[in-house]
Amino acid sequence: MQVNFDDSVTQTNCLEGVLFKKDVESGRKISITSLSEDGLARSRSVKKRLDLLKMGTQMSKVRDKGVRGVQFYKRMYWLDMENLMIHFSTQTFNFRFILASVCSGSDSCGKYALCDIAEVREGYQTHTFTKIGDKFKNNNKEAAFSLIFTSQSKIPELNLVAEDKKTRDAWVNAIRHLVVTLKSLSHQKEYELYLKKQFRVADGNKSGYLDLQEVKSLCKGLNIEVDREDLKTLFDKANTEKTDPASKEKGEVLDEDEFVTFYYNLMRRPEIDEIFKRYSNQVEDTYKMTPEALLVFLKDEQKEVVTVEQCKDIVKDFETSEEKSSFTKEGFTHFLMFDDWQELLSPISKSSVKAEEMIHPLSHYWIASSHNTYLTGNQLIGESSVDAYITALKQGCRCVELDCHDGDDGEPIIYHGHTFTSKILFKDVVEALKTYAFERSDFPLILSIENHCSIEQQDRMAKHLVTILGDLLYTKGIKGDEKELPSPMYLQRKILVKSKRLSACATGNDNDNQSESDDDEHDNSKKKKTKEISKKLSDIVNYIHAVHFPGFNNDGAFFHMSSFGESKTIKILSDPETARDFVKYNTRQISRIYPGATRQDSSNMSIVEPWVAGCQIVSLNYQTDDLQNHLNRAMFTANRGCGYILKPEFLRDPSLAYSPTSPSGLDRTKFPTLNLSVEILSGQHIPRPQGVEKGEVVDPYVQIQIHGHPDDSNDTENHKGTKIIDNNGFNPTWKEDFTFNIKVPELAFLDLKVKDHSHTGKDQHLGSYAIRVMDMQEGYRRAYLVDYSGKQLKPASLFVKISKRWSK
């Protein structure tokens, strides 16, 4: 593929160094910034602002340090258009090139990637700035702004105060345009941006060209082991201007256009070429795939229903040659590499809510839930932060925990009691909840309150909840004729409080005779103190009334919910009889599962087992990067990441035979098993361990595992792996087919883990992909790898083929 550039806009384009691509329909040259309304690249005033920002300006970073108050830190910030970064330094030199030299290897410098920014807010529009109020007269509200980062980045908001409004506006306007532009990138343009960055990194002397040695070094950096003769052949093939000595030094170098051609030739995909040839017609010496042939491919292999007209549009969108009536091999490759619909999880699942599934009682859903949400680290000395709530909510979490204690000056605080974790104000958390509760999802948010406060401060908590949340707080009582919990659809954009309540006959504050607390996992020899309950706080509790678990033989009210510690949950699920009782309980009432107290490092319990028993709220330490959070994201990525996933019918209907222990006892005429075929074809751009850019080329292999019901997860046949590919992280090819007989597919997850084989030490984790089996598309699909923090490792991916065959 030859990438074309429009020289007239190269110098002033707001995304300097980004590749320009020919419009697939008209052939005209466009920059990716033409997607933004104003076209920053063509504005002289914007260019002046960018020059200012690239030189750097001094601003104050504002941080909320909890009980230590708000702190200000002077920094120098500048815009790096080549690498699409915002850099900062504690040094206050006025020239960017001095800053760059000062920051080389320095701990006093840092950076933020523009692609991690979700939005820009002007003025005091974050909880930290709200906390400032009028306390700091010297700070100009009109010069303040905040950068809000994506949930995947796990970066807390950045609050800044510029020297004046003009400087603030320059930053705000430029970043907003850049963010809009980056968001509008297709997978293909993202890939081209990636290629451009690799070219700049390899061009050590900034000549604008790469010689053969630089290309060879780049290949090693990209995990590519290429024979020197093959490399030279591809180099010469791409070096189309080498016959013109005046155009380049000695002609033995590649410019940016030629490098892209070289790169696409290097990454030829023989496994895709085979598919293309199978569905194409030979015309003279070349093969062409007509729209009619594409229709057959999509119907037979991808199980997609499309029309010939739609296939014609697909060809127009992805064909790389001038003739766009049929696919060439290159165009078909681009289609499978870059079309959203060719991912393993369909874009519909990722971008839309199934409204027809949101009308069941709350007890019929798995609900994305966080444990000790306020913590950013471990359970003993970790920092408590309002930002931790914001991060969880932006990830789609629908149940957050507030561990409340008496604070100074009559203000309740949140922290992990009897530890050295830092403290934050309850009211600051509530302010943040008001702002972010429904940013990611419109469906109800549950506040799980662990109440350790006096009556006076409980009253204060109730006041903050009512006055700050206003109409968002659902305070209506339960009607006498209600028999089941309301639906997520009914409670859209409402916040529910989960806490203890007074008895119906109580007229004032009273004792809690049915204690419900996370203390289940602590030393049971310590007698629990009876806690008084504030009537004001009790009055705002309705559908999530926390009670001590009375046992399965006592039918509780549908609005009673109980919490179960890790050890208690394991004990219940280890006995087939109580395990079935737990399933029945969860069809009508909500259960909350939380990690054991021994997990002081904020590790997580296994999350799948409680899900298999129908437990709705399985709380995780979101701050921990591990397999459990990886599977949690796999569970809640579908349904637009709204935080609610409808459980299968056998977890909603108590009359159906089902056991969360082995065997499941399901009626196979109603719930058939699944024969799942997973062919691992190839990988692309597999990274080195921990994302390092230098070192030995990796020897990758893929582990394939099924998580789910014990019938499936305990089956040794559901744990498999590919062979090891030596010295190839760029485009390893496996072409290995694996078959899994899944007995309870409704509860199953496919987990693909790429590892680097080590001859001397432990094999390193390179990236993973997990998905619910029921959410998977069939056919030839692309699976982008992530790490356990949820960070996408694009363009790292696996190319797989999925087939499903149901058996009653």
PDB file of C-alpha atoms in Angstrom, residues 499-669:
ATOM      1  CA  SER A 499     -27.443   0.023  54.416  1.00  0.00           C
ATOM      2  CA  LYS A 500     -29.214  -1.138  57.569  1.00  0.00           C
ATOM      3  CA  ARG A 501     -32.739   0.072  58.335  1.00  0.00           C
ATOM      4  CA  LEU A 502     -34.826   0.535  61.424  1.00  0.00           C
ATOM      5  CA  SER A 503     -37.828  -1.686  61.933  1.00  0.00           C
ATOM      6  CA  ALA A 504     -41.130  -0.414  60.524  1.00  0.00           C
ATOM      7  CA  CYS A 505     -42.483   0.373  63.990  1.00  0.00           C
ATOM      8  CA  ALA A 506     -39.485   2.486  65.068  1.00  0.00           C
ATOM      9  CA  THR A 507     -40.228   6.175  65.616  1.00  0.00           C
ATOM     10  CA  GLY A 508     -36.709   7.387  66.360  1.00  0.00           C
ATOM     11  CA  ASN A 509     -33.073   6.245  66.423  1.00  0.00           C
ATOM     12  CA  ASP A 510     -32.738   2.653  67.542  1.00  0.00           C
ATOM     13  CA  ASN A 511     -30.301  -0.196  67.995  1.00  0.00           C
ATOM     14  CA  ASP A 512     -29.253  -2.462  65.136  1.00  0.00           C
ATOM     15  CA  ASN A 513     -30.351  -5.922  66.169  1.00  0.00           C
ATOM     16  CA  GLN A 514     -29.515  -7.471  62.803  1.00  0.00           C
ATOM     17  CA  SER A 515     -25.938  -6.490  62.261  1.00  0.00           C
ATOM     18  CA  GLU A 516     -24.650  -6.868  58.717  1.00  0.00           C
ATOM     19  CA  SER A 517     -21.010  -6.065  58.213  1.00  0.00           C
ATOM     20  CA  ASP A 518     -17.800  -7.047  56.511  1.00  0.00           C
ATOM     21  CA  ASP A 519     -16.660  -8.112  59.974  1.00  0.00           C
ATOM     22  CA  ASP A 520     -17.800 -11.659  59.059  1.00  0.00           C
ATOM     23  CA  GLU A 521     -14.243 -12.256  57.851  1.00  0.00           C
ATOM     24  CA  HIS A 522     -12.563 -10.928  60.967  1.00  0.00           C
ATOM     25  CA  ASP A 523     -11.939 -12.612  64.313  1.00  0.00           C
ATOM     26  CA  ASN A 524     -15.307 -14.017  65.340  1.00  0.00           C
ATOM     27  CA  SER A 525     -14.139 -14.241  68.940  1.00  0.00           C
ATOM     28  CA  LYS A 526     -14.493 -10.474  69.168  1.00  0.00           C
ATOM     29  CA  LYS A 527     -18.042  -9.677  70.161  1.00  0.00           C
ATOM     30  CA  LYS A 528     -19.698  -7.300  67.753  1.00  0.00           C
ATOM     31  CA  LYS A 529     -20.974  -4.094  69.256  1.00  0.00           C
ATOM     32  CA  THR A 530     -24.608  -3.234  68.724  1.00  0.00           C
ATOM     33  CA  LYS A 531     -24.718  -0.099  66.588  1.00  0.00           C
ATOM     34  CA  GLU A 532     -27.407   2.545  66.787  1.00  0.00           C
ATOM     35  CA  ILE A 533     -29.057   3.495  63.518  1.00  0.00           C
ATOM     36  CA  SER A 534     -30.031   7.023  62.550  1.00  0.00           C
ATOM     37  CA  LYS A 535     -33.659   7.336  61.485  1.00  0.00           C
ATOM     38  CA  LYS A 536     -32.668   9.945  58.883  1.00  0.00           C
ATOM     39  CA  LEU A 537     -30.220   7.535  57.276  1.00  0.00           C
ATOM     40  CA  SER A 538     -32.646   4.626  57.632  1.00  0.00           C
ATOM     41  CA  ASP A 539     -35.368   6.553  55.811  1.00  0.00           C
ATOM     42  CA  ILE A 540     -33.393   6.702  52.552  1.00  0.00           C
ATOM     43  CA  VAL A 541     -32.835   2.928  52.447  1.00  0.00           C
ATOM     44  CA  ASN A 542     -35.433   0.995  50.460  1.00  0.00           C
ATOM     45  CA  TYR A 543     -34.773  -1.811  47.969  1.00  0.00           C
ATOM     46  CA  ILE A 544     -31.281  -2.711  49.233  1.00  0.00           C
ATOM     47  CA  HIS A 545     -31.927  -3.280  52.937  1.00  0.00           C
ATOM     48  CA  ALA A 546     -28.817  -4.883  54.468  1.00  0.00           C
ATOM     49  CA  VAL A 547     -29.512  -7.628  56.999  1.00  0.00           C
ATOM     50  CA  HIS A 548     -27.556 -10.366  58.730  1.00  0.00           C
ATOM     51  CA  PHE A 549     -27.974 -13.599  56.745  1.00  0.00           C
ATOM     52  CA  PRO A 550     -30.676 -15.617  58.587  1.00  0.00           C
ATOM     53  CA  GLY A 551     -30.026 -18.915  56.786  1.00  0.00           C
ATOM     54  CA  PHE A 552     -31.614 -20.526  53.751  1.00  0.00           C
ATOM     55  CA  ASN A 553     -34.508 -21.951  55.757  1.00  0.00           C
ATOM     56  CA  ASN A 554     -35.836 -18.468  56.524  1.00  0.00           C
ATOM     57  CA  ASP A 555     -37.525 -16.762  53.604  1.00  0.00           C
ATOM     58  CA  GLY A 556     -36.495 -13.125  53.761  1.00  0.00           C
ATOM     59  CA  ALA A 557     -38.205 -10.181  52.148  1.00  0.00           C
ATOM     60  CA  PHE A 558     -37.292  -9.637  48.491  1.00  0.00           C
ATOM     61  CA  PHE A 559     -35.613  -6.341  49.418  1.00  0.00           C
ATOM     62  CA  HIS A 560     -33.398  -7.907  52.106  1.00  0.00           C
ATOM     63  CA  MET A 561     -29.807  -8.422  51.013  1.00  0.00           C
ATOM     64  CA  SER A 562     -26.925 -10.039  52.862  1.00  0.00           C
ATOM     65  CA  SER A 563     -23.152  -9.896  52.515  1.00  0.00           C
ATOM     66  CA  PHE A 564     -21.020 -13.032  52.449  1.00  0.00           C
ATOM     67  CA  GLY A 565     -17.305 -13.103  53.105  1.00  0.00           C
ATOM     68  CA  GLU A 566     -14.979 -15.163  50.954  1.00  0.00           C
ATOM     69  CA  SER A 567     -14.609 -18.088  53.390  1.00  0.00           C
ATOM     70  CA  LYS A 568     -18.350 -18.257  54.046  1.00  0.00           C
ATOM     71  CA  THR A 569     -19.048 -18.234  50.301  1.00  0.00           C
ATOM     72  CA  ILE A 570     -16.564 -21.045  49.674  1.00  0.00           C
ATOM     73  CA  LYS A 571     -18.147 -23.079  52.459  1.00  0.00           C
ATOM     74  CA  ILE A 572     -21.649 -22.619  51.005  1.00  0.00           C
ATOM     75  CA  LEU A 573     -20.540 -23.537  47.493  1.00  0.00           C
ATOM     76  CA  SER A 574     -18.555 -26.584  48.614  1.00  0.00           C
ATOM     77  CA  ASP A 575     -21.760 -28.366  49.678  1.00  0.00           C
ATOM     78  CA  PRO A 576     -24.065 -29.311  46.770  1.00  0.00           C
ATOM     79  CA  GLU A 577     -27.218 -28.832  48.881  1.00  0.00           C
ATOM     80  CA  THR A 578     -26.391 -25.357  50.230  1.00  0.00           C
ATOM     81  CA  ALA A 579     -24.993 -24.403  46.810  1.00  0.00           C
ATOM     82  CA  ARG A 580     -28.408 -25.095  45.236  1.00  0.00           C
ATOM     83  CA  ASP A 581     -30.071 -23.177  48.083  1.00  0.00           C
ATOM     84  CA  PHE A 582     -27.809 -20.240  47.285  1.00  0.00           C
ATOM     85  CA  VAL A 583     -28.945 -20.267  43.649  1.00  0.00           C
ATOM     86  CA  LYS A 584     -32.580 -20.214  44.763  1.00  0.00           C
ATOM     87  CA  TYR A 585     -31.867 -17.349  47.185  1.00  0.00           C
ATOM     88  CA  ASN A 586     -30.217 -15.341  44.380  1.00  0.00           C
ATOM     89  CA  THR A 587     -33.239 -15.649  42.075  1.00  0.00           C
ATOM     90  CA  ARG A 588     -35.212 -13.379  44.430  1.00  0.00           C
ATOM     91  CA  GLN A 589     -32.779 -11.553  46.727  1.00  0.00           C
ATOM     92  CA  ILE A 590     -29.420  -9.869  46.198  1.00  0.00           C
ATOM     93  CA  SER A 591     -26.218 -11.222  47.706  1.00  0.00           C
ATOM     94  CA  ARG A 592     -22.946  -9.342  48.016  1.00  0.00           C
ATOM     95  CA  ILE A 593     -19.661 -11.267  48.019  1.00  0.00           C
ATOM     96  CA  TYR A 594     -16.411  -9.650  49.156  1.00  0.00           C
ATOM     97  CA  PRO A 595     -12.730 -10.677  49.521  1.00  0.00           C
ATOM     98  CA  GLY A 596     -11.488 -12.131  52.809  1.00  0.00           C
ATOM     99  CA  ALA A 597      -9.761  -9.953  55.410  1.00  0.00           C
ATOM    100  CA  THR A 598      -6.488 -11.819  54.902  1.00  0.00           C
ATOM    101  CA  ARG A 599      -6.163 -10.225  51.461  1.00  0.00           C
ATOM    102  CA  GLN A 600      -4.400  -7.181  52.878  1.00  0.00           C
ATOM    103  CA  ASP A 601      -2.457  -6.813  49.627  1.00  0.00           C
ATOM    104  CA  SER A 602      -5.772  -6.076  47.850  1.00  0.00           C
ATOM    105  CA  SER A 603      -5.664  -9.331  45.923  1.00  0.00           C
ATOM    106  CA  ASN A 604      -8.987 -10.744  44.753  1.00  0.00           C
ATOM    107  CA  MET A 605     -10.927 -13.923  45.320  1.00  0.00           C
ATOM    108  CA  SER A 606     -11.925 -16.046  42.350  1.00  0.00           C
ATOM    109  CA  ILE A 607     -14.873 -14.239  40.819  1.00  0.00           C
ATOM    110  CA  VAL A 608     -16.398 -16.902  38.563  1.00  0.00           C
ATOM    111  CA  GLU A 609     -17.592 -19.336  41.267  1.00  0.00           C
ATOM    112  CA  PRO A 610     -20.003 -16.836  42.906  1.00  0.00           C
ATOM    113  CA  TRP A 611     -21.264 -15.796  39.460  1.00  0.00           C
ATOM    114  CA  VAL A 612     -21.973 -19.452  38.681  1.00  0.00           C
ATOM    115  CA  ALA A 613     -24.225 -19.524  41.786  1.00  0.00           C
ATOM    116  CA  GLY A 614     -26.076 -16.416  40.607  1.00  0.00           C
ATOM    117  CA  CYS A 615     -24.501 -13.986  43.102  1.00  0.00           C
ATOM    118  CA  GLN A 616     -25.150 -10.512  41.761  1.00  0.00           C
ATOM    119  CA  ILE A 617     -22.649  -8.273  43.565  1.00  0.00           C
ATOM    120  CA  VAL A 618     -19.199  -9.885  43.570  1.00  0.00           C
ATOM    121  CA  SER A 619     -16.941  -7.100  44.823  1.00  0.00           C
ATOM    122  CA  LEU A 620     -13.412  -6.726  43.485  1.00  0.00           C
ATOM    123  CA  ASN A 621     -10.466  -4.547  44.391  1.00  0.00           C
ATOM    124  CA  TYR A 622     -10.503  -2.604  41.123  1.00  0.00           C
ATOM    125  CA  GLN A 623      -7.033  -1.176  41.806  1.00  0.00           C
ATOM    126  CA  THR A 624      -5.408  -4.597  41.446  1.00  0.00           C
ATOM    127  CA  ASP A 625      -4.214  -5.720  38.013  1.00  0.00           C
ATOM    128  CA  ASP A 626      -5.022  -9.427  37.964  1.00  0.00           C
ATOM    129  CA  LEU A 627      -6.913 -12.214  36.224  1.00  0.00           C
ATOM    130  CA  GLN A 628     -10.091 -11.573  38.241  1.00  0.00           C
ATOM    131  CA  ASN A 629     -10.399  -7.967  37.068  1.00  0.00           C
ATOM    132  CA  HIS A 630      -9.563  -9.173  33.554  1.00  0.00           C
ATOM    133  CA  LEU A 631     -12.518 -11.599  33.663  1.00  0.00           C
ATOM    134  CA  ASN A 632     -14.700  -8.922  35.256  1.00  0.00           C
ATOM    135  CA  ARG A 633     -14.057  -6.639  32.281  1.00  0.00           C
ATOM    136  CA  ALA A 634     -14.858  -9.552  29.957  1.00  0.00           C
ATOM    137  CA  MET A 635     -18.186 -10.036  31.732  1.00  0.00           C
ATOM    138  CA  PHE A 636     -19.237  -6.398  31.597  1.00  0.00           C
ATOM    139  CA  THR A 637     -17.791  -5.236  28.249  1.00  0.00           C
ATOM    140  CA  ALA A 638     -20.965  -6.276  26.435  1.00  0.00           C
ATOM    141  CA  ASN A 639     -24.328  -4.498  26.792  1.00  0.00           C
ATOM    142  CA  ARG A 640     -22.436  -1.221  26.175  1.00  0.00           C
ATOM    143  CA  GLY A 641     -20.486  -1.680  29.384  1.00  0.00           C
ATOM    144  CA  CYS A 642     -23.518  -0.541  31.382  1.00  0.00           C
ATOM    145  CA  GLY A 643     -22.594  -2.688  34.398  1.00  0.00           C
ATOM    146  CA  TYR A 644     -25.643  -4.985  34.229  1.00  0.00           C
ATOM    147  CA  ILE A 645     -25.666  -8.391  32.516  1.00  0.00           C
ATOM    148  CA  LEU A 646     -28.833 -10.511  32.544  1.00  0.00           C
ATOM    149  CA  LYS A 647     -28.239 -13.930  34.087  1.00  0.00           C
ATOM    150  CA  PRO A 648     -29.340 -17.052  32.134  1.00  0.00           C
ATOM    151  CA  GLU A 649     -32.825 -18.415  32.787  1.00  0.00           C
ATOM    152  CA  PHE A 650     -31.674 -21.249  35.074  1.00  0.00           C
ATOM    153  CA  LEU A 651     -30.236 -18.596  37.449  1.00  0.00           C
ATOM    154  CA  ARG A 652     -33.497 -16.624  37.413  1.00  0.00           C
ATOM    155  CA  ASP A 653     -36.157 -19.335  37.630  1.00  0.00           C
ATOM    156  CA  PRO A 654     -36.005 -21.385  40.884  1.00  0.00           C
ATOM    157  CA  SER A 655     -38.192 -24.112  39.380  1.00  0.00           C
ATOM    158  CA  LEU A 656     -35.470 -25.137  36.893  1.00  0.00           C
ATOM    159  CA  ALA A 657     -33.068 -27.911  37.851  1.00  0.00           C
ATOM    160  CA  TYR A 658     -29.546 -26.542  38.215  1.00  0.00           C
ATOM    161  CA  SER A 659     -26.558 -26.927  40.517  1.00  0.00           C
ATOM    162  CA  PRO A 660     -23.463 -24.666  40.649  1.00  0.00           C
ATOM    163  CA  THR A 661     -21.467 -27.762  41.584  1.00  0.00           C
ATOM    164  CA  SER A 662     -20.663 -30.635  39.283  1.00  0.00           C
ATOM    165  CA  PRO A 663     -22.756 -32.013  37.630  1.00  0.00           C
ATOM    166  CA  SER A 664     -24.937 -29.046  36.698  1.00  0.00           C
ATOM    167  CA  GLY A 665     -28.122 -31.137  36.277  1.00  0.00           C
ATOM    168  CA  LEU A 666     -29.405 -28.946  33.436  1.00  0.00           C
ATOM    169  CA  ASP A 667     -32.100 -30.157  31.044  1.00  0.00           C
ATOM    170  CA  ARG A 668     -30.151 -30.523  27.778  1.00  0.00           C
ATOM    171  CA  THR A 669     -33.230 -30.175  25.592  1.00  0.00           C
TER     172      THR A 669
END
